[in-house]
Coordinates of C-alpha atoms in Angstrom, one line a residue:
M26 CA -54.3 10.7 15.6
K27 CA -51.7 12.0 13.2
L28 CA -51.8 10.5 9.8
T29 CA -48.3 10.0 8.3
M30 CA -47.9 9.9 4.5
A31 CA -44.8 8.0 3.2
S32 CA -43.8 6.3 0.1
S33 CA -42.8 2.6 -0.2
P34 CA -41.1 0.5 0.9
H35 CA -42.8 0.3 4.3
N36 CA -41.0 -2.7 5.6
H37 CA -37.8 -1.1 6.9
S38 CA -34.7 -2.8 8.2
H39 CA -34.1 -2.3 11.9
K40 CA -30.3 -2.5 11.5
A41 CA -28.6 0.9 11.9
L42 CA -26.3 1.8 9.0
N43 CA -23.3 2.4 11.3
K44 CA -23.7 -1.0 12.9
L45 CA -23.8 -2.6 9.5
M46 CA -20.6 -0.9 8.4
M47 CA -18.9 -1.7 11.7
T48 CA -19.9 -5.4 11.3
V49 CA -18.4 -5.5 7.9
I50 CA -15.2 -4.0 9.2
A51 CA -15.2 -6.5 12.0
A52 CA -15.6 -9.3 9.5
C53 CA -12.4 -8.1 7.8
V54 CA -10.4 -8.7 11.0
P55 CA -9.5 -12.4 10.3
G56 CA -8.1 -11.5 6.9
I57 CA -6.2 -8.5 8.3
I58 CA -4.7 -10.7 11.0
A59 CA -3.6 -13.2 8.3
Q60 CA -2.1 -10.4 6.2
C61 CA -0.2 -9.1 9.2
Y62 CA 1.1 -12.6 10.0
F63 CA 2.4 -13.2 6.5
F64 CA 3.3 -9.8 5.3
G65 CA 4.0 -7.8 8.4
S66 CA 2.3 -5.3 10.6
A67 CA 2.7 -2.5 8.1
V68 CA -0.9 -3.4 7.1
L69 CA -2.0 -1.8 10.3
I70 CA 0.0 1.3 9.6
Q71 CA -1.7 1.6 6.2
I72 CA -5.1 1.1 7.8
L73 CA -4.4 3.9 10.3
I74 CA -3.3 6.3 7.6
A75 CA -6.4 5.4 5.6
L76 CA -8.7 6.0 8.5
I77 CA -7.2 9.4 9.3
S78 CA -7.3 10.3 5.6
V79 CA -10.9 9.3 4.9
S80 CA -12.1 11.0 8.1
A81 CA -10.3 14.3 7.1
F82 CA -11.5 14.2 3.5
E83 CA -15.1 13.4 4.5
A84 CA -15.1 16.1 7.1
A85 CA -13.7 18.7 4.7
I86 CA -16.2 17.9 2.0
M87 CA -19.1 18.1 4.5
K88 CA -17.8 21.5 5.6
I89 CA -17.6 22.7 2.1
R90 CA -21.2 21.5 1.4
N91 CA -22.4 23.2 4.6
K92 CA -23.6 19.8 6.1
A93 CA -23.2 18.3 9.5
I94 CA -19.8 16.5 9.8
W95 CA -20.4 13.9 12.5
P96 CA -23.6 12.2 11.1
S97 CA -21.7 11.6 7.8
L98 CA -18.6 10.3 9.6
S99 CA -20.4 8.2 12.1
D100 CA -22.3 6.1 9.6
G101 CA -19.0 4.3 9.0
S102 CA -19.1 4.2 5.2
A103 CA -16.0 6.3 4.8
W104 CA -14.1 4.2 7.4
L105 CA -15.1 1.0 5.6
T106 CA -13.8 2.5 2.3
G107 CA -10.5 3.3 3.9
V108 CA -10.1 -0.2 5.4
L109 CA -10.8 -1.9 2.1
L110 CA -8.4 0.3 0.2
A111 CA -5.7 -0.1 2.8
I112 CA -5.8 -3.9 2.8
S113 CA -5.8 -3.9 -1.0
I114 CA -2.4 -2.1 -1.5
P115 CA 1.1 -3.4 -0.8
P116 CA 1.7 -3.0 2.9
L117 CA 5.0 -1.2 2.4
A118 CA 3.7 1.3 -0.2
P119 CA 4.7 4.9 0.5
W120 CA 2.3 6.8 2.8
W121 CA 1.2 9.2 0.0
V122 CA -0.2 6.3 -2.1
I123 CA -3.0 5.5 0.4
V124 CA -3.6 9.2 1.0
I125 CA -4.2 9.9 -2.8
G126 CA -6.3 6.8 -3.1
C127 CA -8.5 7.9 -0.1
L128 CA -8.8 11.4 -1.6
F129 CA -10.1 10.1 -4.9
A130 CA -12.4 7.5 -3.3
I131 CA -14.1 9.9 -0.9
V132 CA -14.1 13.3 -2.7
I133 CA -14.5 12.2 -6.3
V134 CA -16.2 8.8 -6.4
K135 CA -18.4 9.2 -3.3
Q136 CA -19.1 12.9 -2.5
L137 CA -19.0 14.3 -6.0
Y138 CA -21.9 12.1 -6.9
G139 CA -23.9 13.2 -3.9
G140 CA -22.6 11.1 -1.1
L141 CA -23.5 7.7 0.3
G142 CA -26.3 6.1 -1.8
F143 CA -25.6 8.0 -5.0
N144 CA -22.1 6.8 -6.0
L145 CA -22.1 4.8 -9.3
F146 CA -18.8 3.0 -8.6
N147 CA -17.4 1.2 -5.6
P148 CA -15.2 4.0 -4.0
A149 CA -12.5 1.7 -2.7
M150 CA -12.0 -0.1 -6.0
A151 CA -12.1 3.2 -8.0
G152 CA -9.4 4.5 -5.7
Y153 CA -7.4 1.3 -6.1
V154 CA -7.6 1.4 -9.9
L155 CA -6.5 5.0 -10.0
L156 CA -3.5 4.1 -7.9
L157 CA -2.6 1.0 -10.0
I158 CA -2.7 3.0 -13.3
S159 CA -1.0 6.1 -11.9
F160 CA 1.7 4.4 -9.7
P161 CA 2.3 0.9 -11.1
V162 CA 5.7 0.5 -9.5
Q163 CA 4.5 1.3 -6.0
M164 CA 1.3 -0.7 -6.4
T165 CA 3.0 -3.8 -7.5
A166 CA 5.7 -3.8 -4.8
W167 CA 4.3 -6.7 -2.8
S168 CA 6.9 -8.4 -0.6
P169 CA 7.0 -12.2 -0.3
V170 CA 5.9 -13.8 2.9
S171 CA 8.1 -13.1 5.9
E172 CA 9.7 -16.6 5.8
L173 CA 11.1 -15.9 2.4
L174 CA 12.8 -12.6 3.2
V175 CA 16.5 -12.5 3.5
T176 CA 16.5 -9.7 6.0
P177 CA 13.8 -9.6 8.7
V178 CA 11.9 -6.3 8.7
S179 CA 11.0 -5.0 12.1
F180 CA 8.0 -2.8 12.9
I181 CA 10.3 0.3 13.0
D182 CA 11.8 -0.6 9.7
Q183 CA 8.3 -1.1 8.2
L184 CA 7.4 2.3 9.5
A185 CA 10.5 3.9 8.0
L186 CA 9.9 2.3 4.6
I187 CA 6.4 3.7 4.5
F188 CA 7.4 7.2 5.4
T189 CA 11.0 7.4 4.0
Q190 CA 11.3 4.5 1.6
T191 CA 14.4 3.1 3.4
T192 CA 14.9 1.1 6.5
T193 CA 16.8 2.4 9.5
S194 CA 19.9 0.6 8.2
G195 CA 19.5 2.2 4.7
L196 CA 18.0 -0.7 2.8
T197 CA 15.6 0.2 0.0
L198 CA 12.2 -1.5 -0.6
E199 CA 13.7 -3.4 -3.6
Q200 CA 16.5 -4.8 -1.4
V201 CA 14.0 -5.8 1.3
R202 CA 11.8 -7.5 -1.3
A203 CA 14.7 -9.8 -2.3
G204 CA 13.7 -13.3 -1.4
I205 CA 15.6 -16.4 -0.5
D206 CA 16.9 -16.7 -4.1
G207 CA 18.3 -13.2 -4.0
V208 CA 16.0 -11.6 -6.5
T209 CA 12.9 -9.5 -6.1
M210 CA 9.9 -11.8 -5.9
A211 CA 6.5 -11.2 -7.5
T212 CA 3.1 -12.2 -6.3
P213 CA 1.8 -15.8 -7.2
L214 CA -0.6 -14.4 -9.8
D215 CA 2.2 -12.3 -11.4
T216 CA 4.7 -15.2 -11.2
V217 CA 2.3 -17.5 -13.2
K218 CA 1.3 -14.9 -15.7
T219 CA 5.0 -13.9 -16.4
A220 CA 6.2 -17.5 -16.6
V221 CA 3.4 -18.5 -19.1
S222 CA 4.2 -15.5 -21.3
Q223 CA 7.8 -16.7 -21.4
G224 CA 6.8 -20.1 -22.6
Y225 CA 6.9 -22.0 -19.3
T226 CA 4.0 -24.2 -18.1
V227 CA 1.9 -23.4 -15.1
T228 CA 3.4 -26.4 -13.3
E229 CA 6.9 -25.1 -14.0
A230 CA 5.9 -21.6 -12.8
M231 CA 4.6 -23.0 -9.5
Q232 CA 8.0 -24.4 -8.6
S233 CA 8.8 -20.9 -7.5
A234 CA 9.4 -20.4 -3.7
V235 CA 6.3 -18.2 -3.5
F236 CA 4.0 -21.2 -3.9
A237 CA 2.8 -23.7 -1.4
D238 CA 1.0 -26.9 -2.2
Y239 CA -2.2 -25.4 -3.8
A240 CA -1.7 -21.6 -4.1
G241 CA 0.7 -18.9 -3.1
K242 CA 2.3 -19.0 0.3
G243 CA 0.4 -16.7 2.6
W244 CA -2.2 -15.8 0.0
M245 CA -4.0 -19.0 0.4
W246 CA -4.6 -18.4 4.1
V247 CA -5.4 -14.8 3.6
N248 CA -8.2 -15.8 1.2
L249 CA -9.4 -18.5 3.6
A250 CA -9.5 -15.9 6.4
Y251 CA -11.6 -13.5 4.2
L252 CA -13.8 -16.4 3.3
A253 CA -14.5 -17.0 7.0
G254 CA -15.3 -13.3 7.4
G255 CA -17.6 -13.5 4.4
L256 CA -19.5 -16.5 5.8
F257 CA -19.9 -14.5 9.0
L258 CA -21.6 -11.7 7.1
L259 CA -23.9 -14.2 5.4
W260 CA -24.8 -15.8 8.7
R261 CA -25.6 -12.4 10.1
S262 CA -27.7 -11.5 7.0
I263 CA -25.5 -8.5 6.3
I264 CA -25.0 -9.4 2.7
N265 CA -27.1 -11.6 0.3
W266 CA -25.6 -14.9 -1.0
H267 CA -26.3 -14.3 -4.6
I268 CA -23.3 -12.1 -5.6
P269 CA -20.5 -14.1 -3.8
V270 CA -21.9 -17.5 -4.8
A271 CA -22.3 -16.4 -8.4
F272 CA -18.8 -14.8 -8.4
I273 CA -17.1 -17.9 -6.9
F274 CA -19.0 -20.4 -9.0
A275 CA -18.3 -18.5 -12.3
L276 CA -14.6 -18.1 -11.5
A277 CA -14.4 -21.8 -10.5
F278 CA -16.2 -23.0 -13.6
C279 CA -14.1 -20.9 -16.0
S280 CA -10.8 -22.0 -14.3
A281 CA -11.8 -25.6 -14.3
V282 CA -12.8 -25.5 -18.0
G283 CA -9.6 -23.6 -18.9
Y284 CA -7.4 -26.1 -17.0
I285 CA -9.1 -29.1 -18.7
I286 CA -8.6 -27.6 -22.2
A287 CA -5.0 -26.3 -21.7
P288 CA -3.5 -27.3 -18.4
G289 CA -0.1 -26.1 -19.4
S290 CA -1.1 -22.5 -19.8
H291 CA -4.1 -22.2 -17.5
A292 CA -4.0 -22.4 -13.7
G293 CA -6.4 -24.6 -11.9
L294 CA -9.5 -24.0 -9.9
I295 CA -8.0 -23.9 -6.4
F296 CA -5.2 -21.6 -7.5
H297 CA -7.7 -19.0 -8.8
L298 CA -10.0 -19.2 -5.8
L299 CA -7.2 -18.8 -3.2
S300 CA -5.0 -16.2 -4.9
G301 CA -5.1 -12.5 -5.1
A302 CA -8.2 -10.7 -3.9
T303 CA -10.7 -13.4 -4.8
M304 CA -12.5 -13.9 -1.5
L305 CA -12.1 -10.2 -0.5
G306 CA -13.7 -9.2 -3.8
A307 CA -16.5 -11.8 -3.6
F308 CA -17.7 -11.0 -0.1
F309 CA -16.6 -7.5 0.8
I310 CA -16.2 -5.6 -2.5
A311 CA -18.7 -6.9 -5.1
T312 CA -21.5 -6.9 -2.5
D313 CA -21.4 -3.1 -2.0
P314 CA -25.2 -2.5 -1.8
V315 CA -25.0 1.0 -3.4
S316 CA -23.0 0.1 -6.6
A317 CA -24.3 -3.5 -7.1
C318 CA -27.6 -4.8 -8.5
T319 CA -30.7 -4.7 -6.4
T320 CA -32.8 -7.6 -7.7
D321 CA -31.9 -11.3 -6.8
R322 CA -31.7 -12.2 -10.5
G323 CA -29.6 -9.2 -11.2
R324 CA -27.2 -10.0 -8.3
L325 CA -26.7 -13.5 -9.8
I326 CA -25.9 -12.0 -13.2
F327 CA -23.7 -9.3 -11.7
G328 CA -21.7 -11.7 -9.6
A329 CA -21.3 -14.2 -12.3
A330 CA -20.1 -11.6 -14.8
I331 CA -17.5 -10.4 -12.3
G332 CA -16.2 -13.9 -11.9
V333 CA -15.9 -14.4 -15.7
L334 CA -14.2 -11.0 -16.1
V335 CA -11.7 -11.8 -13.3
Y336 CA -10.7 -15.0 -15.1
I337 CA -10.5 -13.4 -18.5
I338 CA -8.3 -10.5 -17.3
R339 CA -6.1 -12.7 -15.2
T340 CA -5.5 -15.1 -18.0
Y341 CA -5.5 -12.9 -21.1
G342 CA -5.2 -9.3 -19.8
G343 CA -2.3 -7.2 -18.8
Y344 CA -2.8 -7.2 -15.1
P345 CA -2.2 -10.2 -12.8
D346 CA -5.3 -9.6 -10.7
A347 CA -8.5 -8.3 -12.0
V348 CA -11.1 -7.9 -9.2
A349 CA -11.1 -4.1 -9.1
F350 CA -11.4 -3.7 -12.9
S351 CA -14.1 -6.4 -13.1
V352 CA -16.2 -4.8 -10.3
L353 CA -15.9 -1.3 -11.9
L354 CA -16.8 -2.6 -15.3
M355 CA -19.9 -4.3 -13.9
N356 CA -20.8 -1.2 -11.8
M357 CA -21.4 0.5 -15.2
A358 CA -23.7 -2.3 -16.2
V359 CA -25.9 -2.2 -13.1
P360 CA -28.7 0.0 -14.4
L361 CA -29.0 -2.2 -17.5
I362 CA -29.0 -5.4 -15.5
D363 CA -31.6 -4.1 -13.0
H364 CA -33.8 -2.9 -15.8
Y365 CA -34.0 -6.3 -17.4
S366 CA -34.1 -8.3 -14.2
R367 CA -36.9 -6.6 -12.5
P368 CA -39.5 -9.0 -11.1
R369 CA -42.9 -9.1 -12.9
T370 CA -45.3 -6.6 -11.5
F371 CA -48.0 -8.2 -9.4
G372 CA -51.1 -9.0 -11.6
H373 CA -49.2 -8.2 -14.8
G374 CA -50.1 -10.7 -17.6
G375 CA -52.8 -12.4 -15.5
A376 CA -56.4 -13.0 -16.3
Q377 CA -58.5 -9.9 -16.7

């Protein structure tokens, strides 16, 4: 018999990497459908551009490194990065925005550090932050939900806006984004942040047409859809519960305390949980197994810290949403957290 020598761990998972990645992508489908319903099918165009871009960049870098192309592509990690980046940017952003984001995410953040398993940062969020800092106008050009648009935007017009920045009738993106009140409308998070900085209360800010009963129109249902997808991942044991639960609990706790102390300038619990990229970040981004903590205690610390940072940046920082920044900041702290949250070695400290 042949004796095989191998290092630990010896209890391996029987789940193939590409199946895991495809399951995560499949779990994004409810959220993608909700985004398409409220913000138009341009979301699908951005996803298609992203998938083509990440595939091309992954193949090119594998060719340069003299490695097999298909094994790297078929694991699905690049495709998941492309999908997460595409659904994070405004649907009508110019085509070159998603291409640049994919280039940075795949070539710099993922492959420059050695490929899958060696990247220090979440590639999709690193690409998103690069785009947000470099192209703030394009990255903040979110349209209001379809029902608030003065001029309906057909699929052809959405395609034209992405590739030419004007519709077939000559309307610019700014003109398309004009809502029922005739002015360019911001996202719910940005609306509250801007209004509070101008001396209005949160209650007064939420009188804007972009809000429903509890959170932003459309955004509330998008978050609930990603929550459903996240619960599916938990049910299938694709992700651990520690990070999303700690993230959501910390954000809920901070928002509840802030609202109790200063209800006029701090939005409530439901608003924070169902706005922006909260559920997408909690279940699909922060749980990245490569750039997150590896111990159970570390995951709880990691998730809770992200939740606290999201609340602090949303409330006191310069950006309306903060999931990407919070995740990247905590990615840098992962080695330190893992070092101090390691479980006690078996037999350590016991009787001699």
